[in-house]
Coordinates of C-alpha atoms in Angstrom, one line a residue:
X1 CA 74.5 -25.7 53.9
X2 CA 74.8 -29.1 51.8
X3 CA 76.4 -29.3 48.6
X4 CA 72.7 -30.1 47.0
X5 CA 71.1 -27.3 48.9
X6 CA 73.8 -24.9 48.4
X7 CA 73.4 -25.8 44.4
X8 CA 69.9 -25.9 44.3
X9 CA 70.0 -21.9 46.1
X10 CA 72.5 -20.8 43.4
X11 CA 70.2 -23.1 40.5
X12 CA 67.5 -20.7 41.8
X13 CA 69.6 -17.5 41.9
X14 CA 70.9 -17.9 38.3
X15 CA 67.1 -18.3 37.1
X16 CA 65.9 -15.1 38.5
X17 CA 69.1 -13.1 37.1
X18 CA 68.0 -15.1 33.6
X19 CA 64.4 -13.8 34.0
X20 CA 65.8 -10.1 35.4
X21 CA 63.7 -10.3 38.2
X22 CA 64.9 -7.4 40.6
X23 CA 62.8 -9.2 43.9
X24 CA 62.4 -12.6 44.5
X25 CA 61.7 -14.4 47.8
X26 CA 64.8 -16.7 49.1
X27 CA 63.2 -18.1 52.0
X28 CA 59.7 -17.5 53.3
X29 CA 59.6 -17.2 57.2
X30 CA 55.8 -19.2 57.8
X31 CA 53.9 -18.1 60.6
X32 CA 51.1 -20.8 61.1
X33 CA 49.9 -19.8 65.0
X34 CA 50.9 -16.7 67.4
X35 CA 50.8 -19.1 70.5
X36 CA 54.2 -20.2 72.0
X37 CA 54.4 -22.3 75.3
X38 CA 57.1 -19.5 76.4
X39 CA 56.6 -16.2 76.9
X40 CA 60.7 -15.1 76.0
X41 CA 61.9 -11.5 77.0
X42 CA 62.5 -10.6 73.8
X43 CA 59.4 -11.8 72.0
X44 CA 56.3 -9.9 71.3
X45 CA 54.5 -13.2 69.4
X46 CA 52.1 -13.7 72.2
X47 CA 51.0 -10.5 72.9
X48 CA 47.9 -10.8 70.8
X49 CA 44.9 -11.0 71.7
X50 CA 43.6 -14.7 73.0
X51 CA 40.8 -15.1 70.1
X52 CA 44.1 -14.6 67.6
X53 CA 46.3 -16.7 69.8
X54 CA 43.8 -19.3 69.2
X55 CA 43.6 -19.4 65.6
X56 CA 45.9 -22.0 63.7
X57 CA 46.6 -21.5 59.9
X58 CA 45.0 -24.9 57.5
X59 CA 47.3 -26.7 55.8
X60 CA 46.3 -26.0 52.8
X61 CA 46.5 -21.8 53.5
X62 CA 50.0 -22.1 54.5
X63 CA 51.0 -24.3 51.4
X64 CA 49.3 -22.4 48.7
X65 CA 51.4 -19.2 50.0
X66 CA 54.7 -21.2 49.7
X67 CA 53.5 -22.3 46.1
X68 CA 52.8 -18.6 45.5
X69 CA 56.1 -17.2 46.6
X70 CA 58.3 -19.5 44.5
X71 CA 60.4 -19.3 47.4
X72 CA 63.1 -22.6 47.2
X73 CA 63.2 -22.6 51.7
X74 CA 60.7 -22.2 53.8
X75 CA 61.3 -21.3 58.1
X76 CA 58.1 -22.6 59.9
X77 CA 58.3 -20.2 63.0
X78 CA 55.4 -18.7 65.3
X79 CA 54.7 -18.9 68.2
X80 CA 55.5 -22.7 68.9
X81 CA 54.8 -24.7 65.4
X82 CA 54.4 -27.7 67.5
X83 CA 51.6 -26.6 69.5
X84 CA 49.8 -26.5 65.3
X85 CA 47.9 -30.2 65.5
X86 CA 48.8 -30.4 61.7
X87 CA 52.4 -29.2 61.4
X88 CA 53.8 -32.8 60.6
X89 CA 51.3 -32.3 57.6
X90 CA 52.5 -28.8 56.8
X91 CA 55.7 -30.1 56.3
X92 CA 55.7 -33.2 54.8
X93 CA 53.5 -31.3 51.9
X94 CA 56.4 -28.5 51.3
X95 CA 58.7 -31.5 51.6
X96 CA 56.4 -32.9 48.8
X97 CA 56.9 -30.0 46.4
X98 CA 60.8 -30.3 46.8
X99 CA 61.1 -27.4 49.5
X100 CA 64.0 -26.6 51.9
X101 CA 62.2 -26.8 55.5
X102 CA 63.4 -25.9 58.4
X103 CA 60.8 -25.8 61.9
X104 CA 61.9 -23.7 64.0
X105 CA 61.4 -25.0 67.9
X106 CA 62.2 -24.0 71.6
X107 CA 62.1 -28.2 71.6
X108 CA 60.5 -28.3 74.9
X109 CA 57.6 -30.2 73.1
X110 CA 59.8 -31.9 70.6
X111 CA 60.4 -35.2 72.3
X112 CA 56.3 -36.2 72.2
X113 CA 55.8 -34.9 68.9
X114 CA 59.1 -36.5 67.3
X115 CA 57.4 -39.4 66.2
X116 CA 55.1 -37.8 63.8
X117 CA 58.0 -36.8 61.7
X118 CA 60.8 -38.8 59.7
X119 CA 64.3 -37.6 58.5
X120 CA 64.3 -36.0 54.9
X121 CA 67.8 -34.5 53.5
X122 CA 65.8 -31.6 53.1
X123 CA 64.5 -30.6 56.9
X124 CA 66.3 -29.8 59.6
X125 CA 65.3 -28.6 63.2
X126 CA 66.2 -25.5 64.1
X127 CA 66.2 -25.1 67.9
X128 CA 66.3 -22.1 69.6
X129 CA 69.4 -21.8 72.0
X130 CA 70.1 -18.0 73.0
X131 CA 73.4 -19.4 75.5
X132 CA 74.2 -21.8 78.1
X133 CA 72.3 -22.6 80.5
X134 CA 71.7 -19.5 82.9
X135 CA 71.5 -17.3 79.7
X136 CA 69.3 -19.5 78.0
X137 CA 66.7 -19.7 81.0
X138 CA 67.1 -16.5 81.8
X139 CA 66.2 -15.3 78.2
X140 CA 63.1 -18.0 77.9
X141 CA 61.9 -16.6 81.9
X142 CA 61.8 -20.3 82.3
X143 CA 64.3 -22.7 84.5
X144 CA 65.3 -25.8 83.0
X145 CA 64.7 -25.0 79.6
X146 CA 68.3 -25.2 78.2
X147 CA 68.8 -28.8 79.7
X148 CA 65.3 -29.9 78.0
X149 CA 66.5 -28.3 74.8
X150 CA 69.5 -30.2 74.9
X151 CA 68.2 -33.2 75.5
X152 CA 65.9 -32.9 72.6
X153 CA 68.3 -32.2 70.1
X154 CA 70.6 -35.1 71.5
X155 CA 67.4 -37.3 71.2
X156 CA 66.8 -35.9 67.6
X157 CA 70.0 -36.4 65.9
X158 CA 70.2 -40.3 67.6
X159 CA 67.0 -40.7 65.0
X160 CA 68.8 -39.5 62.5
X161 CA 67.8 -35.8 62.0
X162 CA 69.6 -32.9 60.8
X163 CA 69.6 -30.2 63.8
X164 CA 70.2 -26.4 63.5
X165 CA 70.1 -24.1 66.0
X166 CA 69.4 -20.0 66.1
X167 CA 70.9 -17.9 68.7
X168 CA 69.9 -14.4 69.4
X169 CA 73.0 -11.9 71.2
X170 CA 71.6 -8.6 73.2
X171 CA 73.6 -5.9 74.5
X172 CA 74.3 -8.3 78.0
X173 CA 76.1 -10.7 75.7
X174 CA 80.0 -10.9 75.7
X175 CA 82.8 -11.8 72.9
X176 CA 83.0 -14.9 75.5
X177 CA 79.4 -15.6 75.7
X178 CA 79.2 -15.5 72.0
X179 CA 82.4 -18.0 71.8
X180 CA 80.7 -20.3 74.7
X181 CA 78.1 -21.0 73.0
X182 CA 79.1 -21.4 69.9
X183 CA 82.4 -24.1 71.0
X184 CA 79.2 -26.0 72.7
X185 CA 76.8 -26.2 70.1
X186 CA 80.1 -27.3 67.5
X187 CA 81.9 -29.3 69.4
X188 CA 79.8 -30.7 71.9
X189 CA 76.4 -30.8 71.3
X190 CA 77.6 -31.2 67.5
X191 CA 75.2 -29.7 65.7
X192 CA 74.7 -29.7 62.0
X193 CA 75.0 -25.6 61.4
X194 CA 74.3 -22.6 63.5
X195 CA 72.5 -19.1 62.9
X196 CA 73.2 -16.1 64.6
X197 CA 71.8 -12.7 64.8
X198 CA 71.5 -9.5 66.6
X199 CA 68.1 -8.7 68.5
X200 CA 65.6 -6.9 66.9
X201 CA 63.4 -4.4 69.5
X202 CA 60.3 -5.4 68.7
X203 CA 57.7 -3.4 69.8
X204 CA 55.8 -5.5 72.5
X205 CA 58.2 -7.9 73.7
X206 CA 58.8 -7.4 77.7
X207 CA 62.6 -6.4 77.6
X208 CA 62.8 -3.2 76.0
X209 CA 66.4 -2.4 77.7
X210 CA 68.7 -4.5 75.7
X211 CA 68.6 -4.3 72.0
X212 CA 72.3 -3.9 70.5
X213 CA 73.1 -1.1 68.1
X214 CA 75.3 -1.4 64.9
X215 CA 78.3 -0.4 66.6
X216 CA 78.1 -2.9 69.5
X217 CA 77.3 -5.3 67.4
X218 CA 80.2 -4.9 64.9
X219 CA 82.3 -4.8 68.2
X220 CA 80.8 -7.8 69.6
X221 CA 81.3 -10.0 66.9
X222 CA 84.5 -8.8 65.8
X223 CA 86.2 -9.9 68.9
X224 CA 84.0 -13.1 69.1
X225 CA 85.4 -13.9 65.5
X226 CA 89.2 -12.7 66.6
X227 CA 92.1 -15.0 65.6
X228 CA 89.9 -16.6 63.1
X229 CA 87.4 -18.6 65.5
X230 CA 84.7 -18.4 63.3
X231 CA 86.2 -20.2 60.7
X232 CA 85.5 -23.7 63.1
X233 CA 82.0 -23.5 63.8
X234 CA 79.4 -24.7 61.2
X235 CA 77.9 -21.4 60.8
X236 CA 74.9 -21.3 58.8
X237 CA 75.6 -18.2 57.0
X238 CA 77.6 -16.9 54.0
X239 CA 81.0 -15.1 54.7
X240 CA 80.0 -11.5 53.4
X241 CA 77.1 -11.8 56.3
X242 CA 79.3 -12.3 58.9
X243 CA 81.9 -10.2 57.2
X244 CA 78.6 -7.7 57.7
X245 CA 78.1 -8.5 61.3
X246 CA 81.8 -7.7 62.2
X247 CA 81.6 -4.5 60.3
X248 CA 84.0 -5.4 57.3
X249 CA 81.3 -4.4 54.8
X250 CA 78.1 -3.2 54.7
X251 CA 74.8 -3.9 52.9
X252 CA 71.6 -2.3 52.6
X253 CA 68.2 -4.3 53.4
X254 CA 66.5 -6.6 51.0
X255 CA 63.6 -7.6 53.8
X256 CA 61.6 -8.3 50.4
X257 CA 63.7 -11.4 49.9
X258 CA 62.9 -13.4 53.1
X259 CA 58.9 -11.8 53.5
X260 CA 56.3 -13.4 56.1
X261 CA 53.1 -14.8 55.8
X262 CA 50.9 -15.1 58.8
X263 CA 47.9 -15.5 60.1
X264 CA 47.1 -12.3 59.2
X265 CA 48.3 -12.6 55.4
X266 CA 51.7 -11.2 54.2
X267 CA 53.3 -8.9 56.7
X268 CA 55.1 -5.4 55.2
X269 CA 57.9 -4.8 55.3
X270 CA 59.4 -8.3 57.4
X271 CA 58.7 -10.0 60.1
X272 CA 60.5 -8.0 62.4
X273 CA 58.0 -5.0 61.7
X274 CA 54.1 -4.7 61.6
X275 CA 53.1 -2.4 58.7
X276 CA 49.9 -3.4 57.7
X277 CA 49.3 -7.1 56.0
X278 CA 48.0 -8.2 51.7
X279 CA 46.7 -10.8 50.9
X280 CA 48.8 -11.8 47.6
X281 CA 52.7 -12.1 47.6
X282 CA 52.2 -10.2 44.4
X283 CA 50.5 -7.1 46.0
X284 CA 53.7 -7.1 48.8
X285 CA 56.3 -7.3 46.6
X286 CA 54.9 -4.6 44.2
X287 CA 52.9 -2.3 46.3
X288 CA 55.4 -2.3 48.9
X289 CA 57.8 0.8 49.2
X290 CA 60.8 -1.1 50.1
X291 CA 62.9 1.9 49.3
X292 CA 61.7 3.4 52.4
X293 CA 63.0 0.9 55.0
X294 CA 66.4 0.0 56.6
X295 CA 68.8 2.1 58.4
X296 CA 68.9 5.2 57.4
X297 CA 65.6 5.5 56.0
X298 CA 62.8 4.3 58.7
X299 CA 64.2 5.2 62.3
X300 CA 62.6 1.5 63.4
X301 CA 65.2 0.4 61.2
X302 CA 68.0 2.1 63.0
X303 CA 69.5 -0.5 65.1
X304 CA 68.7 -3.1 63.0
X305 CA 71.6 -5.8 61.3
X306 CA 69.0 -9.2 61.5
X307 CA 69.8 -12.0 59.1
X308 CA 66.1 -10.9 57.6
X309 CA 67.3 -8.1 56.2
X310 CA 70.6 -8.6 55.4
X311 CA 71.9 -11.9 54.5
X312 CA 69.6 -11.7 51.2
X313 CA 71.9 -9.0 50.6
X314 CA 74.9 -10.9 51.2
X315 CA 73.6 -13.6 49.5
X316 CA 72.9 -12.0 46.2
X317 CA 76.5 -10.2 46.3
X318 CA 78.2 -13.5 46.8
X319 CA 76.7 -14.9 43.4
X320 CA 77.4 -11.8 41.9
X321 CA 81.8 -12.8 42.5
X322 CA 83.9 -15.2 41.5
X323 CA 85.9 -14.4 44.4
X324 CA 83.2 -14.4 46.8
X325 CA 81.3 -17.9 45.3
X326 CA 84.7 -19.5 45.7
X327 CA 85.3 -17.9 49.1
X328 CA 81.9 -19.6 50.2
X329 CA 81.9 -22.8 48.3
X330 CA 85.3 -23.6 50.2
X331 CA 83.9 -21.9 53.5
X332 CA 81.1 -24.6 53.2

């Protein structure tokens, strides 16, 4: 991350260790529609019924849960937040009240709505790219995605924005895939950071064959990171995550840090899983029985190492070294 953000995260950190909070929202993951241009294998967003796939959140809704949280970031996901006829408004809002945005795209409908946005050192696109080309279609179930995707992002950083990009790995990923992609987006494409992360099974999406376990993934990233590789690419995480994703350490789930709001209200326990929604960030975080989830505890859980759940954890560990603050201060 920037120096600024990166101080303003640990500035935020330090004051809920002052007030002893024990849960605290990092980074709310927003939810303002269902509806998504794509239908991606391993999505389940629009399986919902059409009347809900037709609703859009007001911008006033999805800024008064922001508020509520406290949370210093915000990820606008869904669905397709461009397809919301208000998401400019949305963000320039939370941009307003000094939050850390980052829309979240598949940037096939970037290039017409780019206009209604301006560069802000505290957004950033973050485009979905899940490979190179073949693997990136073939995950959307849409040809010529990838190459629209690209041009996007090449289009938005020539205006001046910050672009991140997420990529999602599943069990017919390879060490090389993951390296692939990564050299392009880095060195190529140049983008500002990248995320990674494991699939998640969610429950409805259409590919229910290709969700990686713990092991694979520990073996899949330890041999993409091999020979220190990952220590190149502009990876938008902190170095106990990944440390976490090659199996050097491991962490138990803090989905309470990084909750969802939806259409539907706040989701229990992440947005990964759909047990039941509140109405107040105060009723999730307290009536919630987080004890009760992760692997280990809820079977759902068992397969899961998402950022969601666990870079929170890795997060809060880092401020809680010396060793580990410097390690990422110098990483970054």
């Amino acid at each position: 991350m920037p120096l600024r953000q990166s101080v303003r995260l640990g500035t935020y950190l330090f004051k809920q260790k002052l007030l002893r909070r024990e849960k605290f929202a990092l980074l709310v993951e927003l939810e303002p529609l269902y509806a998504c241009n794509l239908a991606c294998a391993g999505c389940g967003k629009i399986q919902h019924p059409a009347s809900v796939l037709k609703q859009r959140m007001p911008v006033e809704q999805a800024v008064a849960a922001i508020e509520e949280s406290g949370a210093p970031m915000v990820s606008i996901a869904g669905g397709e937040p461009l397809m919301h006829k208000q998401i400019d408004e949305i963000v320039q809002q939370l941009l307003d009240r000094n939050k850390i945005v980052f829309l979240c795209t598949n940037a096939v409908l970037l290039p017409k709505h780019l206009h209604k946005f301006k560069p802000h050192r505290n957004f950033a696109w973050m485009v979905h790219i899940d490979g190179l080309r073949e693997r990136h279609d073939a995950s959307v179930c849409k040809d010529g995605v990838f190459d629209e995707a690209v041009a996007a992002i090449r289009q938005a950083q020539a205006a001046g924005f910050r672009v991140m990009t997420n990529t999602t790995f599943f069990d017919t990923d390879t060490p090389q895939d993951v390296i692939d992609v990564l050299d392009y987006l880095n060195d190529e494409l140049g983008v500002d950071n990248m995320q990674i992360s494991p699939g998640f099974a969610y429950e409805k999406a259409p590919d229910q064959e290709h969700w990686l376990g713990p092991e694979e993934t520990r073996q899949l990233f330890a041999k993409a990171f091999a020979g220190g590789r990952r220590k190149k690419w502009r990876l938008n995480h902190s170095p106990l995550f990944l440390d976490f994703l090659e199996g050097k350490v491991d962490f138990s789930c803090t989905a309470w840090a990084i909750p969802s709001y939806s259409l539907k209200g706040w989701q229990r326990p992440c947005y990964l899983m759909e047990d039941g929604w509140v109405s107040t960030y105060k009723e999730l975080i307290e009536d919630t029985d987080w004890g009760s989830y992760g692997r280990g505890k809820d079977p759902r859980c068992a397969n899961c190492m998402a950022h969601c759940g666990y870079e929170p954890t890795a997060v809060v560990a880092t401020m809680g070294s010396l060793r580990e603050s410097i390690r990422a201060a110098v990483g970054s």
